[in-house]
XYZ file of C-alpha atoms in Angstrom:
592
model
C 199.798 93.766 65.233
C 199.015 91.927 62.571
C 201.477 89.350 63.079
C 199.405 88.567 66.223
C 201.459 90.035 68.345
C 198.712 90.762 71.455
C 197.002 94.319 71.089
C 198.565 97.289 72.695
C 194.269 98.016 73.109
C 191.312 95.992 73.993
C 188.924 96.352 71.276
C 186.063 98.573 73.732
C 187.841 101.129 74.330
C 189.118 101.925 71.352
C 185.402 102.186 69.913
C 185.471 104.942 72.949
C 188.529 106.635 71.073
C 186.894 106.419 67.952
C 183.401 107.389 69.449
C 185.015 110.670 69.669
C 186.752 110.942 65.766
C 184.442 111.887 62.936
C 183.788 109.639 59.559
C 186.721 111.070 57.724
C 189.335 109.859 60.840
C 187.558 106.625 61.619
C 188.127 105.879 58.001
C 191.851 106.428 58.445
C 191.681 105.317 61.783
C 190.587 101.410 60.383
C 193.822 101.558 58.033
C 195.887 101.492 59.832
C 195.515 97.876 61.314
C 193.503 94.571 60.944
C 192.151 95.022 64.723
C 191.400 99.177 63.739
C 190.261 97.888 60.391
C 187.600 95.928 62.430
C 186.855 98.317 64.924
C 186.105 101.039 62.388
C 183.210 99.346 61.188
C 181.351 98.458 64.538
C 177.496 99.306 64.087
C 177.792 100.742 67.699
C 179.970 103.536 65.384
C 178.665 103.862 63.178
C 175.144 103.708 64.394
C 176.455 106.842 66.845
C 178.701 109.275 63.081
C 175.416 108.602 61.297
C 172.543 110.256 62.979
C 175.666 112.840 64.570
C 177.125 113.859 61.199
C 173.428 113.436 59.482
C 171.518 116.103 62.628
C 168.951 112.869 62.110
C 165.922 112.790 64.589
C 167.507 109.339 67.384
C 163.604 108.509 67.149
C 163.765 108.136 63.225
C 164.747 104.569 63.859
C 167.378 102.849 60.769
C 165.742 102.980 56.942
C 163.035 99.286 57.031
C 165.374 98.766 53.908
C 169.330 99.150 55.155
C 171.384 95.542 56.002
C 174.147 98.143 57.973
C 174.388 101.444 59.710
C 177.482 102.005 58.328
C 176.148 100.984 55.487
C 173.008 103.408 55.564
C 175.611 106.043 56.357
C 177.509 104.928 52.635
C 174.100 105.140 50.848
C 173.377 109.142 51.839
C 177.280 110.169 50.688
C 178.031 108.122 47.603
C 173.880 107.761 46.466
C 172.961 110.990 46.229
C 172.485 113.888 42.711
C 175.651 115.736 44.333
C 177.294 116.367 41.244
C 177.271 118.514 38.826
C 178.503 116.903 34.770
C 177.178 118.837 32.200
C 174.914 121.945 31.822
C 172.744 122.089 28.924
C 173.146 125.579 27.859
C 170.340 125.380 24.388
C 167.396 127.292 25.843
C 167.663 131.781 25.306
C 165.775 132.053 28.598
C 164.952 130.713 31.217
C 163.913 127.420 31.738
C 160.546 126.476 33.552
C 159.408 122.691 33.437
C 161.486 119.577 33.035
C 160.069 116.078 33.092
C 161.295 112.583 31.609
C 160.117 109.367 29.634
C 158.944 106.730 32.054
C 161.751 104.630 29.643
C 164.572 107.068 31.234
C 165.605 107.750 27.299
C 164.441 111.135 26.567
C 162.877 114.210 28.675
C 161.726 117.462 27.458
C 161.646 120.278 28.648
C 159.964 124.479 28.971
C 161.575 127.184 28.288
C 160.147 131.343 28.574
C 161.893 131.081 24.815
C 158.172 129.630 23.635
C 160.046 126.250 22.178
C 159.841 122.485 23.805
C 163.364 120.628 23.115
C 163.226 117.156 23.417
C 166.323 115.631 24.937
C 168.092 111.990 24.209
C 169.490 110.784 27.351
C 173.238 108.535 26.288
C 175.818 108.882 29.121
C 175.687 112.675 27.856
C 172.593 114.241 26.922
C 172.045 115.885 23.252
C 169.500 117.084 22.168
C 167.021 115.560 19.790
C 164.411 117.947 18.447
C 163.275 121.475 18.841
C 160.046 123.341 18.188
C 158.779 126.578 18.507
C 155.566 127.471 19.307
C 155.293 131.065 18.559
C 153.770 130.041 15.938
C 150.465 129.182 17.475
C 150.635 132.635 19.619
C 151.898 131.379 22.169
C 153.971 132.891 25.002
C 155.742 130.479 26.479
C 155.550 127.004 26.865
C 155.214 125.641 30.866
C 155.035 122.548 31.256
C 155.135 118.795 29.547
C 154.728 115.119 30.115
C 154.817 112.036 28.738
C 151.997 109.635 28.124
C 152.629 106.342 29.873
C 154.023 104.448 27.049
C 156.027 107.815 25.493
C 154.262 107.869 22.478
C 153.349 111.325 22.908
C 154.832 114.814 24.689
C 151.406 116.570 26.433
C 152.862 119.661 26.014
C 151.353 123.149 27.955
C 151.635 126.657 27.851
C 150.764 130.274 27.419
C 149.400 132.939 25.093
C 150.692 136.455 24.876
C 148.201 138.558 25.815
C 147.647 141.195 28.826
C 150.221 140.109 31.731
C 146.437 139.230 33.230
C 144.267 136.974 30.980
C 144.782 132.926 31.927
C 144.599 131.574 28.535
C 146.931 128.630 27.649
C 147.237 125.364 25.038
C 147.752 122.233 24.857
C 149.568 120.727 22.073
C 150.377 117.159 21.496
C 152.883 115.461 19.898
C 154.085 112.037 18.252
C 157.739 111.531 19.966
C 157.665 108.972 16.411
C 157.666 112.326 13.909
C 157.615 115.064 16.355
C 154.545 116.537 13.633
C 152.440 117.527 15.957
C 148.831 115.884 17.044
C 145.773 118.712 18.084
C 145.321 121.183 20.224
C 143.236 121.744 22.783
C 142.433 125.160 25.634
C 143.299 125.546 28.725
C 141.988 128.040 30.836
C 143.461 129.278 33.583
C 146.818 128.481 32.071
C 148.532 127.002 35.315
C 145.810 123.922 34.413
C 148.986 122.949 32.630
C 147.008 119.834 31.484
C 148.361 115.635 32.717
C 146.706 112.671 31.043
C 144.290 110.135 32.087
C 145.595 107.101 30.001
C 147.654 106.407 26.587
C 145.248 108.988 24.211
C 143.279 110.948 26.789
C 144.127 113.850 28.068
C 142.632 116.183 31.245
C 141.742 119.816 30.153
C 140.551 123.060 32.029
C 138.099 125.947 30.769
C 136.977 129.169 33.219
C 133.450 130.538 32.817
C 132.805 134.000 35.067
C 129.108 134.113 36.667
C 130.566 137.050 39.285
C 133.574 139.977 40.842
C 134.135 136.063 42.914
C 132.305 133.839 41.806
C 133.857 131.992 38.419
C 132.911 127.584 37.456
C 135.933 125.873 36.864
C 135.215 123.058 34.092
C 137.297 119.695 33.294
C 137.666 118.408 30.245
C 138.985 115.001 29.493
C 140.374 115.248 25.254
C 141.160 112.347 22.840
C 144.888 112.448 21.461
C 143.854 112.464 18.634
C 141.116 114.661 17.693
C 142.242 115.456 13.843
C 142.333 111.742 12.942
C 139.503 110.595 15.098
C 137.398 113.800 15.093
C 134.502 112.041 12.659
C 133.825 108.966 13.446
C 133.616 109.485 17.486
C 133.717 112.763 20.134
C 136.743 112.969 21.024
C 135.785 115.065 23.978
C 134.520 115.403 26.982
C 133.133 117.727 30.320
C 134.526 115.374 33.437
C 133.212 117.392 35.947
C 132.354 121.182 36.836
C 133.357 122.761 39.635
C 132.127 126.433 41.698
C 133.977 128.411 42.808
C 134.245 131.158 45.287
C 136.528 133.750 46.602
C 138.225 134.443 43.010
C 139.568 131.326 43.722
C 139.916 128.475 40.305
C 141.015 124.932 39.438
C 144.864 124.450 38.980
C 147.901 122.332 38.795
C 145.513 119.378 38.021
C 146.834 115.920 38.663
C 145.832 112.034 38.046
C 146.731 110.021 40.974
C 146.589 105.296 39.648
C 146.013 104.716 42.784
C 146.533 101.048 41.564
C 149.945 101.471 41.847
C 149.917 102.008 46.265
C 152.474 99.965 48.002
C 154.257 98.419 44.816
C 157.409 96.649 45.870
C 159.280 98.243 42.582
C 158.059 102.405 43.553
C 158.177 102.626 47.567
C 160.464 103.873 48.987
C 159.230 101.416 52.127
C 159.287 103.899 55.259
C 157.148 102.446 56.497
C 155.064 106.343 57.345
C 152.724 107.120 59.865
C 150.052 109.069 59.576
C 150.172 112.646 61.474
C 147.762 114.151 63.938
C 146.658 116.468 61.497
C 144.214 120.227 61.114
C 145.336 119.910 57.326
C 142.181 117.245 56.224
C 138.546 117.969 56.528
C 135.586 116.913 55.107
C 135.032 118.779 51.680
C 132.568 121.888 52.273
C 132.949 122.619 48.093
C 128.836 125.042 47.518
C 128.434 125.636 43.830
C 126.490 128.141 42.275
C 125.709 127.993 38.664
C 124.757 130.805 35.816
C 126.607 130.630 32.765
C 126.566 129.948 28.767
C 126.817 126.360 28.992
C 123.753 126.466 30.639
C 121.725 126.427 27.139
C 123.795 123.262 25.620
C 123.395 121.515 27.932
C 119.063 121.495 28.326
C 119.088 120.675 24.928
C 120.668 117.206 26.534
C 118.757 116.763 29.399
C 114.889 116.396 30.185
C 113.523 118.230 33.222
C 112.153 115.589 35.963
C 109.592 115.108 37.251
C 109.973 116.565 41.360
C 110.191 115.198 43.441
C 107.683 114.073 46.417
C 106.985 116.545 48.858
C 107.980 114.840 51.584
C 111.168 113.555 50.530
C 115.244 114.897 51.413
C 115.756 115.378 48.410
C 113.007 118.284 47.854
C 113.282 118.855 51.761
C 116.461 120.089 51.968
C 116.216 122.533 48.324
C 113.678 124.140 50.080
C 115.373 124.750 52.608
C 117.995 125.718 50.856
C 115.094 128.385 48.585
C 113.870 129.552 52.344
C 116.935 130.436 53.841
C 118.434 132.322 50.635
C 115.197 134.603 50.141
C 115.004 135.248 54.238
C 118.630 136.540 53.831
C 117.795 138.400 51.093
C 114.667 139.705 52.524
C 117.590 139.945 55.985
C 119.150 143.023 52.757
C 116.555 144.412 52.070
C 114.398 144.926 55.593
C 118.353 146.246 57.354
C 118.389 143.593 59.768
C 121.796 141.991 58.868
C 124.430 143.359 60.737
C 127.708 144.026 60.496
C 126.750 145.323 56.692
C 127.390 142.949 53.880
C 130.329 144.479 51.410
C 129.049 144.169 47.357
C 131.175 140.780 47.462
C 131.038 139.381 50.632
C 126.673 139.222 49.368
C 127.701 137.597 46.886
C 129.528 135.023 48.250
C 126.876 134.718 50.629
C 124.881 134.105 47.815
C 126.293 131.470 46.478
C 127.342 129.196 48.733
C 123.196 128.971 49.699
C 122.078 128.724 46.773
C 124.400 126.673 45.483
C 123.260 123.802 48.206
C 120.611 123.099 45.837
C 122.476 122.807 42.853
C 125.568 121.003 43.766
C 125.321 116.744 42.911
C 126.965 114.841 46.184
C 130.172 114.020 47.245
C 131.090 110.698 45.193
C 130.864 107.794 48.637
C 134.180 105.921 49.274
C 136.490 107.247 48.338
C 139.080 105.904 50.955
C 137.280 102.250 50.628
C 139.835 100.178 49.207
C 137.117 97.992 46.761
C 138.520 97.793 43.402
C 142.297 99.901 43.110
C 143.487 98.206 40.777
C 140.937 100.424 39.219
C 139.977 103.494 41.428
C 141.820 107.142 39.896
C 141.717 110.438 41.194
C 142.087 113.542 39.934
C 143.914 115.810 42.190
C 144.387 119.189 41.937
C 145.190 122.486 44.151
C 141.829 125.157 44.574
C 140.954 127.588 47.455
C 137.655 128.961 49.608
C 138.928 132.287 50.737
C 140.637 133.929 48.384
C 142.379 133.697 45.119
C 145.532 131.762 46.118
C 145.842 128.327 45.609
C 144.876 126.841 49.352
C 143.576 123.558 49.515
C 143.870 120.606 47.403
C 141.386 119.360 46.448
C 140.082 115.087 45.304
C 137.618 113.923 42.357
C 137.390 110.633 41.906
C 137.241 109.401 38.864
C 134.498 106.989 37.796
C 134.809 104.181 35.339
C 132.454 105.174 32.854
C 134.344 109.067 32.655
C 137.889 107.238 31.189
C 137.540 107.324 27.590
C 135.138 109.522 25.811
C 132.673 107.912 24.076
C 129.185 109.016 25.559
C 127.940 112.352 25.863
C 130.028 115.196 25.322
C 128.301 116.955 28.699
C 129.270 113.199 30.587
C 126.555 111.896 33.175
C 122.976 112.592 32.504
C 122.102 114.795 35.567
C 119.013 116.229 37.320
C 119.113 119.676 35.282
C 118.581 121.548 38.891
C 122.294 120.281 39.345
C 124.721 122.007 37.057
C 127.601 121.655 39.676
C 130.143 118.560 41.039
C 130.712 119.003 43.822
C 134.980 117.473 46.025
C 135.266 114.498 47.518
C 137.769 115.670 49.130
C 139.444 118.608 50.826
C 142.863 118.756 52.507
C 143.345 122.684 53.445
C 147.075 123.788 53.754
C 146.674 126.939 55.588
C 149.238 128.580 53.311
C 149.865 129.243 48.999
C 150.493 125.993 47.393
C 153.335 126.474 44.811
C 154.206 123.500 43.649
C 153.099 119.570 43.880
C 154.952 116.045 42.841
C 153.407 112.571 43.618
C 155.754 110.504 44.943
C 156.576 107.180 41.756
C 154.417 104.845 43.857
C 151.733 107.297 44.179
C 150.391 107.337 47.696
C 152.209 110.305 48.191
C 151.775 113.640 47.511
C 154.754 115.988 48.272
C 153.292 119.349 48.272
C 155.208 123.411 48.007
C 153.979 126.011 50.306
C 154.278 129.286 51.476
C 152.834 129.618 55.330
C 150.048 131.931 56.528
C 150.200 133.443 59.336
C 148.999 131.457 62.328
C 145.495 132.992 63.318
C 145.573 134.423 60.191
C 141.577 135.854 59.012
C 140.427 136.817 55.678
C 138.788 139.590 54.894
C 139.064 140.608 50.993
C 139.622 137.224 49.346
C 141.778 140.159 46.117
C 144.396 140.482 49.448
C 145.052 137.589 50.726
C 147.784 136.927 53.892
C 151.819 137.796 53.222
C 153.354 134.653 52.605
C 156.621 133.575 54.823
C 159.452 133.275 52.974
C 160.224 129.632 53.990
C 158.655 126.586 51.703
C 157.097 124.151 53.756
C 157.565 120.514 52.388
C 154.234 118.738 53.276
C 153.875 115.163 53.127
C 150.228 114.222 52.492
C 149.213 110.564 52.756
C 146.476 109.545 49.938
C 145.223 106.502 51.678
C 143.921 107.599 54.362
C 144.506 111.322 53.159
C 146.462 112.870 56.481
C 149.668 114.042 56.637
C 151.888 111.698 56.709
C 155.332 113.396 57.675
C 156.099 116.567 59.019
C 156.695 119.550 56.199
C 159.933 119.956 55.382
C 161.619 122.885 55.461
C 165.669 124.203 54.731
C 164.948 125.944 50.888
C 163.071 129.373 50.271
C 161.227 132.288 48.467
C 161.420 136.252 48.691
C 158.295 136.432 45.684
C 154.729 137.738 47.635
C 151.364 136.221 46.716
C 150.118 138.139 43.347
C 153.642 137.190 41.768
C 154.918 134.372 43.132
C 156.869 131.795 41.123
C 155.657 127.776 41.002
C 158.104 126.229 42.504
C 158.521 121.805 39.697
C 159.592 118.931 42.886
C 159.976 116.128 41.867
C 159.909 112.259 44.282
C 161.618 109.297 43.905
C 162.006 105.936 45.518
C 163.789 107.603 48.261
C 164.458 110.464 47.685
C 162.605 113.618 46.957
C 163.798 116.782 44.992
C 163.188 120.991 45.487
C 163.567 123.749 43.411
C 163.541 127.391 45.564
C 164.456 131.095 44.857
C 167.529 130.925 46.641
C 169.511 129.564 44.657
C 169.512 126.384 44.188
C 167.752 123.137 44.289
C 167.597 120.593 47.386
C 167.587 117.000 48.508
C 165.598 115.617 50.901
C 165.516 112.302 52.292
C 162.027 110.664 52.745
C 162.435 108.422 54.837
C 164.591 110.701 57.053
C 163.122 113.375 56.326
C 166.597 115.700 56.476
C 168.510 117.659 53.591
C 170.961 116.365 51.951
C 172.467 118.135 49.193
C 172.086 121.940 47.597
C 172.700 121.520 43.665
C 173.583 125.462 42.419
C 171.974 127.471 39.769
C 173.073 131.259 38.713
C 169.148 132.573 39.333
C 165.573 131.581 40.198
C 165.761 126.655 40.307
C 162.068 126.041 38.456
C 162.159 122.930 38.518
C 163.866 119.446 39.162
C 163.361 115.986 37.533
C 165.101 112.193 38.813
C 165.196 109.824 36.251
C 162.089 107.012 36.143
C 164.540 104.313 36.266
C 168.008 105.632 37.944
C 167.696 107.680 41.034
C 171.179 108.482 41.244
C 170.075 111.494 37.426
C 169.077 114.260 38.309
C 168.564 117.444 36.348
C 167.491 120.898 37.564
C 166.318 124.134 35.150
C 167.229 128.187 36.312
C 166.435 131.514 34.860
C 170.132 131.374 34.813
C 168.338 129.558 31.732
C 170.493 126.826 31.846
C 169.719 122.727 32.197
C 171.901 121.106 34.480
C 172.684 117.561 34.826
C 174.133 115.450 38.660
C 175.014 112.201 39.768
C 175.708 110.958 43.023
C 179.319 110.136 43.306
C 178.537 106.108 42.970
C 177.821 107.072 39.379
C 180.350 109.780 38.810
C 182.906 106.821 39.542
C 181.461 103.787 37.120
C 181.390 106.160 34.183
C 184.435 108.408 34.735
C 182.723 111.141 34.300
C 184.095 115.116 34.813
C 184.058 115.255 38.611
C 183.939 119.229 39.089
C 184.752 120.039 43.543
C 184.324 116.733 43.977
C 184.206 115.677 47.139
C 187.050 113.176 49.234
C 185.995 109.940 48.115
C 184.954 108.803 51.849
C 184.336 104.828 51.549
C 187.933 103.662 48.413
C 190.239 101.829 51.453
C 186.641 99.606 52.010
C 186.883 98.429 49.182
C 191.266 98.412 48.578
C 191.697 97.045 52.138
C 193.862 93.169 51.813
C 190.646 89.918 52.861
């Protein structure tokens, strides 16, 4: 047939036959002759093979950046980091977290062996530096993050103590000579901490008010405290938030709105938000009382009372009347059904908070000044101690440095607390969060509560599902962007859950799981593309920020595994354990 002889079968019939084959048989058939090769590259054929093989919903269009169905099939098959090329065994205990430097040259690992290890990224990874934090009374290291110019490393750890202890610390290490620059208290330890900019980081503190009620304070800290403390402020209070029903602020992250829709960082996927009951206006309530107020009183003058007919005075009067009425009803037995002591604590806290909380920042979703706008996001709650809400607070320009009063912005002496600007309820136990490279999308791992469950005791949260839901939230609209992804699983109950770190690249999202696998999904097609095997729980995953075909996974089996894509492995001539059959080699070897 290659010699000009008329083909025995027309292309249309040949195409119908090829539609019954799988992709491997189509590729093999395409090597028979030029006619079969041409039909084997037909776009209608590869569109059908694509939807069938990857099990993509038929209503999901092709990726906007794709030029052909054949090319898209090859991209998903050939560029997923699913081949194990190296196993790092230098840690002696469970590896909990991984983080890459922004330039991709280094990564850091945290472990139950209480070390922070810094690795060099070459064709093979090698250990560059290791610091043991036990000398600072740490029990283990749990989280790390490089600052924007990769000159400093934030390391978060947990203090030694009883299992119920929640105290931790943040250390800052210079990457020029690996010296320790500063240490900052961090409570609870699963605030983790994060960088706001190149030299300032955010930590947390927790003050107990009642049995179920507490106050979370978020602090801005200068990384060079030992050097600069004599000449300028090195700390500043950012926000003071009240917690109800045993909840606390955890897992803080900074969102940089200037990165929204950056063409180099966005997958250009045209995600459309779906209606979701998860979005609700902030309902944060606050209660004041701790020793910090005595310090704050020294820095503030009590303002003159407002006019009686002013809205503020009216609101405060109503709040006071509401509390008085509630207490009177309690004393006279008019509250039915009879409330428990814990329920009364929460109710009193809610009523007191009405006149003790600053209003939320207006125009949260406005794109005006977007190039300088930043949000602080974190997990929180209002019903029980397990984190089930995403709290969002706008960081104002004057809060970007530690300059100014230590206690932050001047405020009325009665306005002890800040309110949340926005709250997104997940209706389940949040066990991990990750931002897309353009900071527009927040990916949230959660384990759902039973539908229509009622929480009567904050200390007894509902049972949580074994399936992990991966929610996608659009931070530009504050709505859920896509239906939750599923594939990975977890088994521990609420009071002993694992925090599963996830990571997001331009085109993919990856997560660990308790089922001894890491998982990779495509962000556009919402499909699971790979399962990465370990011998125990996979705690953390990390894409290289400059090469999404390189992924690291960390596990309770004490190892870090390095995964590269089939395409990269061929280029680097690396070892190929359990390598799948080469798929597209015929396309590059065909005669012209």
